[in-house]
Amino acid sequence: MSMTTADELPWDVESLRGDFPILASEIYGGVPLTYLDNAATTQRPRQVIEAMTTAYERQYANVHRGLHYLSELSTDLYENARDTVQRFLNARRVHEVIFTAGTTASINLVARSWGDANLRAGDEILLTEMEHHSNIVPWQQLACRTGCRVRFLPVTDGGQLVLDALDDFLTERTKLVSVVAVSNVLGTINPVSTIVRRAHQAGALVLVDAAQSVPHGTTDVQAWDADFVAFSGHKMLGPSGIGVLYGRETILESMPPFLGGGSMIRRVTLEGFEPADLPSRFEAGTPPIVPAIGLAAAADYLQQIGLENIHRYEQGLTAQAQAMISRLDGVRILGPGPDLRGGMISFVVEGIQANDLAMTLDEQGVAVRAGHHCAMPLHARLGVSASTRASFYFYNTPAEIERLGEALHKALRVLRRKP
Ligand code: PLP
């Protein structure tokens, strides 16, 4: 893969970085920040911060409740945000977009509502060995409640799904396949449409954990043909505390509400309640109003840049980083080559703890993550307990990758010298 050079950049990255005040920070009293922890959370441009500030300063009241000016305005902005997300995902219907607190909340909603209503002892849920804990634990909890069984499609040593095993794992007992679109450790881009087609042929529904894919490339839920798609606002320039569950209309309509309370009902009597229509049925209580407005501003910003451009640009940064890291002594990169991965690289260095490495990089202004990245089973599968992860976004530059390289060289020198 060819590297993106400064001349080939699809945008003026320096002027675009001007939209992100935090990227110009100096830390520890003068060390310039190189922010390479974007898989954990991204930074926010002024446009998102301003949309939220304006909402709080001039447009804020509770939604769907009051018959007064501000409440109507706030409701319009909240529902417009849903329209924006619908277009962003190419969802068929706007009420297929449910606002949640994030990917974790979205997956738990499906497990609690759809899972509890539909799964029995003997049924199976198929996950993969590369899932984030938030796409493992809710299903393990469901298994405890219902007696269903959770199975895992294996991962190769090179960090790809063993798709050849799919036919053996998909049986008439499989009721749901829940799979990550882009691994948050390996960066592996999974063939979602293929998995959906084969799962549907076997009669299973499919949930896609799109936390690491939606921010970095075009998402078309109709092209995927997935039944559920979950993602978080904070990983795509939006605020934390907001995420989305996309669900196919017919399936969402068949599901009982998960959280009970205000807004999710049509009528309540002392004897019982009648649930509201979509999407309110799954949005009990006061929703994340301003975060939804921020999320819509983030989606607009990303679309202005172009998600295909973002994907291509990040592949260039990743190729540059992968080539640089693979030349380091005693380093093992987890996952596939740059053509098959999203914008992140996790690696382990012989004889050096991931935490020590991350802290030594941090002293040089380079922010990365170290640990198991909420994917302990994947690390166990690969025979390591922790890794160091550098993850990129469209506002990172080739110069920052070089800075990462210099910082890594220095860190390895320092840490190898220690007794
Ligand atoms: N799934 C993947 C692949 C992730 O990377 C993450 C966050 O790191 C999550 C799920 C959970 O997202 P959140 O913590 O925003 O709910």
XYZ file of N, CA and C in Angstrom, residues 136-366:
693
model
N -19.540 -9.146 24.837
C -19.411 -10.506 25.400
C -20.278 -10.623 26.652
N -20.019 -9.703 27.594
C -20.643 -9.849 28.917
C -22.178 -9.801 28.871
N -22.806 -8.881 28.095
C -24.279 -8.888 28.079
C -24.861 -10.225 27.618
N -24.109 -10.912 26.730
C -24.601 -12.219 26.236
C -24.336 -13.307 27.268
N -23.233 -13.181 28.010
C -22.990 -14.146 29.093
C -24.057 -13.975 30.178
N -24.418 -12.713 30.437
C -25.487 -12.475 31.429
C -26.813 -13.053 30.933
N -27.059 -12.888 29.628
C -28.291 -13.439 29.039
C -28.281 -14.965 29.162
N -27.103 -15.561 28.943
C -26.990 -17.016 29.059
C -27.323 -17.459 30.491
N -26.867 -16.671 31.481
C -27.189 -17.000 32.886
C -28.691 -16.926 33.110
N -29.339 -15.946 32.492
C -30.783 -15.774 32.728
C -31.622 -16.826 32.007
N -31.195 -17.204 30.796
C -32.074 -18.027 29.950
C -31.587 -19.453 29.751
N -30.314 -19.710 30.020
C -29.780 -21.050 29.755
C -29.293 -21.198 28.318
N -29.323 -20.122 27.538
C -28.790 -20.231 26.169
C -27.264 -20.344 26.232
N -26.655 -20.647 25.101
C -25.210 -20.899 25.085
C -24.517 -19.853 24.210
N -23.368 -19.391 24.674
C -22.594 -18.411 23.899
C -21.403 -19.142 23.282
N -21.256 -19.001 21.957
C -20.123 -19.643 21.273
C -19.262 -18.566 20.595
N -18.053 -18.940 20.259
C -17.108 -17.948 19.724
C -16.453 -18.447 18.446
N -16.642 -17.700 17.377
C -15.929 -17.999 16.133
C -14.452 -17.695 16.370
N -13.564 -18.634 16.015
C -12.142 -18.409 16.330
C -11.485 -17.331 15.464
N -10.335 -16.908 15.955
C -9.506 -15.908 15.282
C -8.178 -16.571 14.924
N -7.636 -16.258 13.757
C -6.336 -16.828 13.361
C -5.200 -16.148 14.143
N -4.017 -16.737 14.068
C -2.853 -16.114 14.710
C -2.605 -14.725 14.127
N -3.004 -14.539 12.861
C -2.807 -13.243 12.202
C -3.918 -12.246 12.506
N -4.870 -12.635 13.363
C -5.885 -11.670 13.799
C -7.061 -11.513 12.852
N -7.385 -12.597 12.128
C -8.594 -12.527 11.283
C -9.576 -13.616 11.685
N -10.840 -13.402 11.363
C -11.845 -14.406 11.702
C -11.640 -15.645 10.839
N -11.881 -16.812 11.436
C -11.815 -18.062 10.659
C -13.182 -18.242 9.999
N -13.344 -17.589 8.865
C -14.667 -17.603 8.219
C -15.044 -19.004 7.731
N -14.028 -19.808 7.429
C -14.318 -21.171 6.961
C -15.069 -21.971 8.021
N -14.924 -21.552 9.291
C -15.587 -22.303 10.365
C -17.037 -21.849 10.556
N -17.419 -20.800 9.830
C -18.748 -20.217 10.061
C -19.859 -21.248 9.867
N -19.729 -22.068 8.813
C -20.792 -23.054 8.542
C -20.930 -24.065 9.674
N -19.802 -24.393 10.327
C -19.888 -25.339 11.453
C -20.547 -24.695 12.671
N -20.329 -23.388 12.835
C -20.861 -22.708 14.029
C -22.307 -22.277 13.844
N -22.708 -22.051 12.580
C -24.091 -21.611 12.337
C -24.990 -22.840 12.192
N -25.875 -23.019 13.161
C -26.784 -24.171 13.093
C -28.207 -23.654 13.304
N -29.140 -24.570 13.294
C -30.540 -24.135 13.523
C -30.738 -23.617 14.947
N -29.741 -23.886 15.814
C -29.840 -23.379 17.191
C -29.362 -21.924 17.303
N -28.616 -21.451 16.289
C -28.061 -20.088 16.368
C -29.172 -19.071 16.149
N -29.404 -18.236 17.152
C -30.480 -17.244 17.040
C -29.928 -15.847 16.743
N -28.683 -15.626 17.118
C -28.093 -14.308 16.896
C -26.592 -14.451 16.666
N -26.090 -13.682 15.697
C -24.650 -13.525 15.532
C -24.352 -12.073 15.896
N -23.426 -11.865 16.816
C -23.086 -10.496 17.201
C -21.592 -10.320 16.988
N -21.244 -9.424 16.066
C -19.862 -9.372 15.590
C -19.382 -7.929 15.492
N -18.107 -7.750 15.778
C -17.526 -6.416 15.692
C -17.154 -6.127 14.228
N -17.431 -4.915 13.758
C -17.113 -4.568 12.357
C -15.617 -4.309 12.200
N -15.047 -3.597 13.170
C -13.599 -3.349 13.177
C -13.112 -3.594 14.603
N -12.159 -4.505 14.750
C -11.665 -4.839 16.093
C -10.959 -3.643 16.729
N -11.230 -3.420 18.007
C -10.612 -2.282 18.695
C -9.200 -2.593 19.170
N -8.723 -3.822 18.914
C -7.353 -4.175 19.268
C -6.532 -4.417 18.003
N -7.073 -5.270 17.145
C -6.333 -5.699 15.957
C -6.496 -4.726 14.806
N -7.574 -3.957 14.857
C -7.905 -3.095 13.726
C -8.543 -3.865 12.574
N -8.610 -5.185 12.692
C -9.137 -6.015 11.599
C -10.508 -5.528 11.137
N -10.641 -5.357 9.814
C -11.936 -4.983 9.237
C -12.634 -6.279 8.839
N -13.739 -6.570 9.479
C -14.431 -7.833 9.207
C -15.417 -7.696 8.041
N -15.628 -8.787 7.301
C -16.540 -8.751 6.150
C -17.997 -8.853 6.615
N -18.526 -7.725 7.077
C -19.841 -7.740 7.725
C -20.935 -8.277 6.798
N -20.969 -7.802 5.552
C -22.064 -8.227 4.659
C -22.060 -9.740 4.451
N -20.866 -10.309 4.313
C -20.768 -11.769 4.123
C -21.303 -12.498 5.355
N -20.895 -12.006 6.531
C -21.336 -12.666 7.768
C -22.854 -12.551 7.905
N -23.389 -11.355 7.573
C -24.844 -11.160 7.685
C -25.567 -12.129 6.737
N -25.065 -12.213 5.504
C -25.753 -13.083 4.524
C -25.777 -14.526 5.026
N -24.627 -14.993 5.514
C -24.576 -16.405 5.938
C -25.371 -16.634 7.211
N -25.391 -15.666 8.101
C -26.194 -15.811 9.328
C -27.680 -15.835 8.975
N -28.081 -14.953 8.065
C -29.496 -14.928 7.671
C -29.905 -16.238 6.995
N -28.998 -16.784 6.173
C -29.314 -18.079 5.536
C -29.564 -19.153 6.590
N -28.853 -19.017 7.725
C -29.024 -20.005 8.804
C -30.195 -19.639 9.714
N -30.844 -18.521 9.441
C -32.019 -18.137 10.227
C -31.710 -17.311 11.457
N -30.471 -16.816 11.557
C -30.086 -16.014 12.739
C -30.160 -14.525 12.421
N -30.414 -13.728 13.437
C -30.306 -12.275 13.306
C -28.844 -11.873 13.504
N -28.536 -10.623 13.113
C -27.155 -10.162 13.264
C -27.118 -8.780 13.911
N -26.280 -8.665 14.941
C -25.974 -7.367 15.544
C -24.533 -7.017 15.167
N -24.329 -5.799 14.716
C -22.970 -5.355 14.393
C -22.522 -4.330 15.434
N -21.408 -4.638 16.102
C -20.777 -3.671 16.994
C -19.923 -2.770 16.102
N -20.470 -1.591 15.818
C -19.828 -0.702 14.843
C -19.104 0.464 15.520
N -18.757 0.277 16.811
C -18.119 1.370 17.567
C -16.861 1.885 16.886
N -16.089 0.966 16.274
C -14.814 1.384 15.657
C -14.921 1.528 14.143
N -16.087 1.298 13.576
C -16.192 1.432 12.111
C -16.958 2.684 11.704
N -18.048 2.990 12.406
C -18.867 4.151 12.023
C -18.048 5.443 11.953
N -17.121 5.684 12.899
C -16.381 6.957 12.847
C -15.392 7.051 11.690
N -15.061 5.909 11.072
C -13.890 5.879 10.182
C -14.197 5.508 8.735
N -15.455 5.341 8.398
C -15.784 4.981 7.020
C -17.286 5.070 6.810
N -17.692 4.960 5.558
C -19.129 5.062 5.255
C -19.877 3.882 5.865
N -21.021 4.175 6.475
C -21.873 3.109 7.007
C -23.195 3.126 6.263
N -23.571 1.981 5.749
C -24.855 1.858 5.059
C -25.551 0.626 5.648
N -26.454 0.862 6.574
C -27.049 -0.282 7.279
C -27.903 -1.132 6.336
N -28.414 -0.509 5.273
C -29.195 -1.305 4.312
C -28.279 -2.199 3.483
N -27.109 -1.676 3.125
C -26.159 -2.504 2.364
C -25.670 -3.668 3.236
N -25.407 -3.385 4.508
C -25.018 -4.464 5.431
C -26.155 -5.465 5.603
N -27.382 -4.949 5.608
C -28.576 -5.753 5.863
C -28.596 -6.315 7.292
N -27.883 -5.619 8.202
C -27.837 -6.073 9.600
C -29.169 -5.773 10.283
N -29.445 -6.523 11.345
C -30.696 -6.321 12.078
C -30.534 -5.278 13.175
N -29.339 -5.232 13.751
C -29.022 -4.221 14.765
C -27.613 -3.696 14.500
N -27.431 -2.395 14.738
C -26.086 -1.805 14.651
C -25.924 -0.875 15.856
N -24.812 -1.031 16.564
C -24.576 -0.231 17.779
C -23.306 0.594 17.625
N -23.365 1.859 18.058
C -22.133 2.664 18.086
C -22.259 3.815 19.082
N -21.109 4.503 19.311
C -21.029 5.550 20.345
C -20.697 6.896 19.728
N -21.255 7.963 20.292
C -20.967 9.310 19.813
C -19.532 9.759 20.078
N -18.988 9.378 21.240
C -17.696 9.956 21.646
C -16.524 9.449 20.815
N -16.745 8.377 20.040
C -15.661 7.884 19.183
C -15.730 8.485 17.784
N -16.680 9.385 17.560
C -16.855 10.001 16.229
C -17.047 11.511 16.350
N -16.261 12.129 17.247
C -16.239 13.591 17.453
C -17.389 14.107 18.303
N -18.323 13.245 18.665
C -19.476 13.686 19.457
C -19.177 13.599 20.946
N -20.151 13.957 21.767
C -19.953 13.886 23.216
C -20.083 12.457 23.737
N -19.620 12.236 24.955
C -19.897 10.954 25.605
C -21.320 11.017 26.147
N -21.851 9.853 26.511
C -23.215 9.812 27.048
C -24.287 9.678 25.984
N -23.878 9.558 24.724
C -24.866 9.336 23.658
C -24.326 8.255 22.720
N -25.231 7.430 22.276
C -24.898 6.426 21.270
C -26.161 6.082 20.531
N -26.052 5.111 19.657
C -27.198 4.768 18.814
C -27.365 3.260 18.784
N -28.629 2.859 18.831
C -28.969 1.505 18.406
C -29.821 1.662 17.161
N -29.290 1.209 16.013
C -30.145 1.075 14.837
C -30.763 -0.314 14.927
N -32.056 -0.407 14.633
C -32.700 -1.720 14.585
C -33.668 -1.780 13.422
N -33.767 -2.934 12.825
C -34.736 -3.114 11.738
C -36.150 -2.905 12.301
N -36.941 -2.122 11.593
C -38.247 -1.709 12.112
C -39.093 -2.887 12.629
N -39.214 -3.934 11.813
C -40.109 -5.032 12.199
C -39.630 -5.712 13.481
N -38.329 -5.773 13.644
C -37.797 -6.444 14.848
C -37.972 -5.546 16.067
N -37.645 -4.264 15.929
C -37.823 -3.341 17.061
C -39.290 -3.338 17.499
N -40.207 -3.364 16.499
C -41.634 -3.316 16.850
C -42.072 -4.545 17.637
N -41.363 -5.648 17.426
C -41.753 -6.884 18.119
C -41.141 -6.965 19.521
N -40.268 -6.022 19.855
C -39.521 -6.138 21.116
C -40.208 -5.375 22.257
N -40.228 -5.975 23.446
C -40.781 -5.246 24.591
C -39.818 -4.160 25.046
N -40.342 -3.109 25.699
C -39.429 -2.080 26.222
C -38.464 -2.704 27.223
N -37.290 -2.109 27.330
C -36.310 -2.586 28.316
C -36.425 -1.726 29.569
N -36.108 -0.438 29.484
C -36.260 0.444 30.645
C -37.682 0.988 30.688
N -38.252 1.021 31.880
C -39.594 1.587 32.044
C -39.530 2.963 32.664
N -40.512 3.816 32.353
C -40.549 5.146 32.951
C -41.334 6.098 32.081
N -41.016 7.391 32.236
C -41.685 8.396 31.418
C -41.289 8.247 29.964
N -42.092 8.783 29.081
C -41.827 8.886 27.637
C -41.969 7.581 26.863
N -41.790 6.429 27.519
C -41.828 5.173 26.758
C -43.236 4.558 26.759
N -44.210 5.303 27.257
C -45.565 4.733 27.361
C -46.565 5.537 26.520
N -47.614 4.862 26.126
C -48.753 5.559 25.526
C -49.757 5.897 26.635
N -49.915 4.947 27.590
C -50.906 5.109 28.643
C -50.462 4.293 29.852
N -50.706 4.835 31.047
C -50.427 4.071 32.266
C -51.659 4.095 33.150
N -52.034 2.961 33.679
C -53.093 2.896 34.693
C -52.503 2.197 35.912
N -53.275 2.109 36.942
C -52.771 1.416 38.125
C -52.587 -0.070 37.844
N -53.248 -0.541 36.802
C -53.170 -1.975 36.486
C -51.999 -2.310 35.560
N -51.563 -1.337 34.811
C -50.493 -1.664 33.861
C -50.215 -0.513 32.913
N -49.507 -0.806 31.820
C -49.143 0.258 30.879
C -49.181 -0.277 29.453
N -49.303 0.686 28.542
C -49.255 0.347 27.118
C -48.021 1.063 26.557
N -47.098 0.325 25.937
C -45.870 0.992 25.481
C -46.114 1.934 24.314
N -45.254 2.928 24.204
C -45.324 3.882 23.088
C -44.800 3.228 21.816
N -45.010 3.912 20.698
C -44.451 3.456 19.426
C -42.946 3.712 19.413
N -42.311 3.250 18.350
C -40.891 3.549 18.130
C -40.744 5.026 17.795
N -39.662 5.648 18.111
C -38.524 5.147 18.882
C -38.693 5.337 20.385
N -39.782 6.066 20.797
C -39.917 6.417 22.231
C -39.943 5.186 23.130
N -40.481 4.089 22.611
C -40.591 2.874 23.423
C -39.263 2.495 24.083
N -38.169 2.831 23.409
C -36.847 2.460 23.945
C -36.069 3.660 24.480
N -36.771 4.763 24.697
C -36.080 5.953 25.217
C -36.786 6.454 26.474
N -36.777 5.626 27.501
C -37.456 5.977 28.758
C -36.735 7.137 29.446
N -37.511 8.001 30.067
C -36.921 9.101 30.839
C -36.470 10.242 29.944
N -35.864 11.241 30.579
C -35.339 12.371 29.800
C -34.123 11.892 29.015
N -34.152 12.030 27.694
C -33.050 11.481 26.892
C -31.838 12.410 26.900
N -30.729 11.981 26.307
C -29.537 12.838 26.202
C -29.760 13.894 25.113
N -30.461 14.966 25.471
C -30.952 15.928 24.468
C -29.787 16.654 23.782
N -28.985 17.335 24.579
C -27.896 18.114 23.978
C -26.809 17.194 23.398
N -26.499 16.082 24.048
C -25.566 15.154 23.393
C -26.059 14.700 22.009
N -27.369 14.535 21.842
C -27.875 14.146 20.509
C -27.619 15.253 19.497
N -27.780 16.498 19.946
C -27.511 17.646 19.059
C -26.019 17.670 18.699
N -25.184 17.383 19.683
C -23.738 17.317 19.435
C -23.380 16.185 18.480
N -24.044 15.067 18.652
C -23.779 13.922 17.766
C -24.139 14.269 16.316
N -25.259 14.953 16.138
C -25.671 15.335 14.776
C -24.649 16.301 14.170
N -24.151 17.237 14.978
C -23.133 18.170 14.469
C -21.869 17.404 14.083
N -21.549 16.377 14.859
C -20.366 15.552 14.550
C -20.575 14.798 13.237
N -21.765 14.237 13.062
C -22.054 13.488 11.821
C -21.959 14.421 10.620
N -22.485 15.652 10.765
C -22.393 16.629 9.669
C -20.936 16.947 9.342
N -20.152 17.132 10.394
C -18.734 17.472 10.198
C -18.019 16.346 9.441
N -18.271 15.108 9.871
C -17.613 13.965 9.219
C -18.043 13.848 7.763
N -19.323 14.119 7.517
C -19.798 13.989 6.139
C -19.227 15.079 5.242
N -18.980 16.233 5.833
C -18.367 17.299 5.038
C -16.964 16.901 4.589
N -16.234 16.251 5.456
C -14.892 15.792 5.085
C -14.995 14.621 4.115
N -15.957 13.753 4.354
C -16.145 12.580 3.499
C -15.564 11.346 4.162
N -16.432 10.372 4.457
C -15.960 9.211 5.211
C -15.042 8.314 4.397
N -15.192 8.330 3.082
C -14.266 7.539 2.257
C -12.874 8.158 2.295
N -12.842 9.521 2.264
C -11.548 10.203 2.386
C -10.884 9.859 3.708
N -11.686 9.862 4.761
C -11.153 9.565 6.101
C -10.547 8.159 6.111
N -11.276 7.217 5.552
C -10.799 5.834 5.552
C -9.473 5.717 4.800
N -9.428 6.348 3.625
C -8.220 6.243 2.798
C -7.020 6.901 3.497
N -7.280 8.058 4.051
C -6.209 8.799 4.721
C -5.660 8.005 5.913
N -6.568 7.430 6.699
C -6.128 6.672 7.874
C -5.339 5.429 7.466
N -5.703 4.853 6.336
C -4.929 3.685 5.887
C -3.493 4.089 5.566
N -3.323 5.303 5.042
C -1.972 5.796 4.777
C -1.187 5.969 6.071
N -1.824 6.583 7.068
C -1.147 6.770 8.367
C -0.809 5.421 8.987
N -1.754 4.481 8.867
C -1.554 3.168 9.481
C -0.400 2.434 8.811
N -0.329 2.519 7.489
C 0.770 1.858 6.766
C 2.105 2.452 7.202
N 2.129 3.774 7.330
C 3.364 4.450 7.765
C 3.761 3.960 9.163
N 2.783 3.912 10.074
C 3.060 3.504 11.456
C 3.453 2.031 11.513
N 2.753 1.222 10.731
C 3.032 -0.217 10.787
C 4.456 -0.510 10.294
N 4.848 0.170 9.219
C 6.201 -0.032 8.684
C 7.228 0.396 9.740
N 6.955 1.521 10.399
C 7.900 2.050 11.383
C 7.975 1.125 12.608
N 6.820 0.714 13.120
C 6.821 -0.100 14.351
C 7.428 -1.478 14.078
N 7.160 -2.029 12.893
C 7.660 -3.385 12.622
C 9.188 -3.417 12.515
N 9.804 -2.254 12.307
C 11.278 -2.235 12.241
C 11.922 -2.210 13.632
N 11.106 -1.985 14.674
C 11.678 -1.903 16.033
C 12.083 -3.291 16.513
N 13.133 -3.296 17.296
C 13.672 -4.549 17.815
C 12.705 -5.226 18.785
N 12.444 -6.520 18.614
C 11.675 -7.283 19.593
C 10.201 -6.930 19.644
N 9.687 -6.371 18.553
C 8.277 -5.954 18.560
C 7.408 -6.953 17.814
N 6.250 -7.227 18.385
C 5.262 -8.045 17.679
C 3.989 -7.220 17.499
N 3.591 -7.036 16.242
C 2.350 -6.302 15.958
C 1.206 -7.303 15.945
N 0.126 -6.974 16.641
C -1.049 -7.853 16.650
C -1.952 -7.480 15.475
N -2.416 -8.482 14.756
C -3.379 -8.187 13.688
C -2.761 -8.181 12.310
N -3.599 -7.938 11.307
C -3.193 -8.095 9.914
C -2.432 -6.893 9.355
N -2.093 -6.968 8.072
C -1.393 -5.892 7.385
C -2.284 -4.669 7.217
N -1.692 -3.528 6.814
C -2.436 -2.261 6.790
C -3.628 -2.245 5.837
N -3.577 -3.056 4.773
C -4.713 -3.068 3.833
C -5.969 -3.630 4.473
N -5.799 -4.453 5.495
C -6.942 -5.164 6.083
C -7.352 -4.586 7.424
N -6.741 -3.460 7.806
C -7.045 -2.947 9.151
C -7.445 -1.478 9.120
N -8.219 -1.103 10.144
C -8.571 0.290 10.354
C -7.404 1.007 11.011
N -7.605 2.263 11.389
C -6.508 3.130 11.818
C -6.001 2.898 13.221
N -5.474 1.746 13.501
C -4.866 1.510 14.827
C -3.869 0.373 14.748
N -2.906 0.411 15.660
C -1.921 -0.670 15.741
C -1.662 -0.988 17.207
N -1.889 -2.248 17.564
C -1.544 -2.714 18.912
C -0.315 -3.596 18.790
N 0.577 -3.453 19.740
C 1.820 -4.229 19.643
C 2.349 -4.544 21.034
N 3.214 -5.558 21.073
C 3.888 -5.913 22.326
C 5.387 -5.896 22.072
N 6.126 -5.518 23.103
C 7.584 -5.466 22.972
C 8.178 -6.427 23.988
N 9.009 -7.300 23.458
C 9.643 -8.322 24.298
C 10.318 -7.701 25.515
N 9.979 -8.194 26.682
C 10.671 -7.764 27.905
C 10.210 -6.422 28.455
N 9.223 -5.801 27.817
C 8.772 -4.480 28.300
C 7.264 -4.518 28.554
N 6.874 -4.023 29.719
C 5.443 -3.981 30.061
C 4.747 -2.900 29.237
N 3.544 -3.211 28.751
C 2.793 -2.245 27.935
C 2.571 -0.940 28.701
N 2.285 -1.045 29.999
C 2.031 0.160 30.806
C 3.266 1.048 30.909
N 4.430 0.407 31.111
C 5.676 1.180 31.211
C 5.936 1.911 29.901
N 5.685 1.225 28.805
C 5.923 1.829 27.496
C 4.996 3.026 27.299
N 3.713 2.840 27.625
C 2.749 3.936 27.436
C 3.120 5.133 28.300
N 3.600 4.876 29.525
C 3.944 5.995 30.417
C 5.188 6.722 29.914
N 6.110 5.963 29.347
C 7.330 6.603 28.832
C 7.008 7.403 27.565
N 6.055 6.935 26.775
C 5.613 7.714 25.611
C 4.897 8.983 26.073
N 4.086 8.814 27.115
C 3.332 9.959 27.637
C 4.260 11.077 28.106
N 5.369 10.688 28.734
C 6.334 11.722 29.179
C 6.845 12.542 27.993
N 6.773 11.951 26.806
C 7.217 12.662 25.598
C 6.037 13.281 24.837
N 4.869 13.271 25.483
C 3.701 13.937 24.895
C 2.843 13.054 24.014
N 3.224 11.774 23.906
C 2.488 10.888 22.992
C 1.461 10.063 23.789
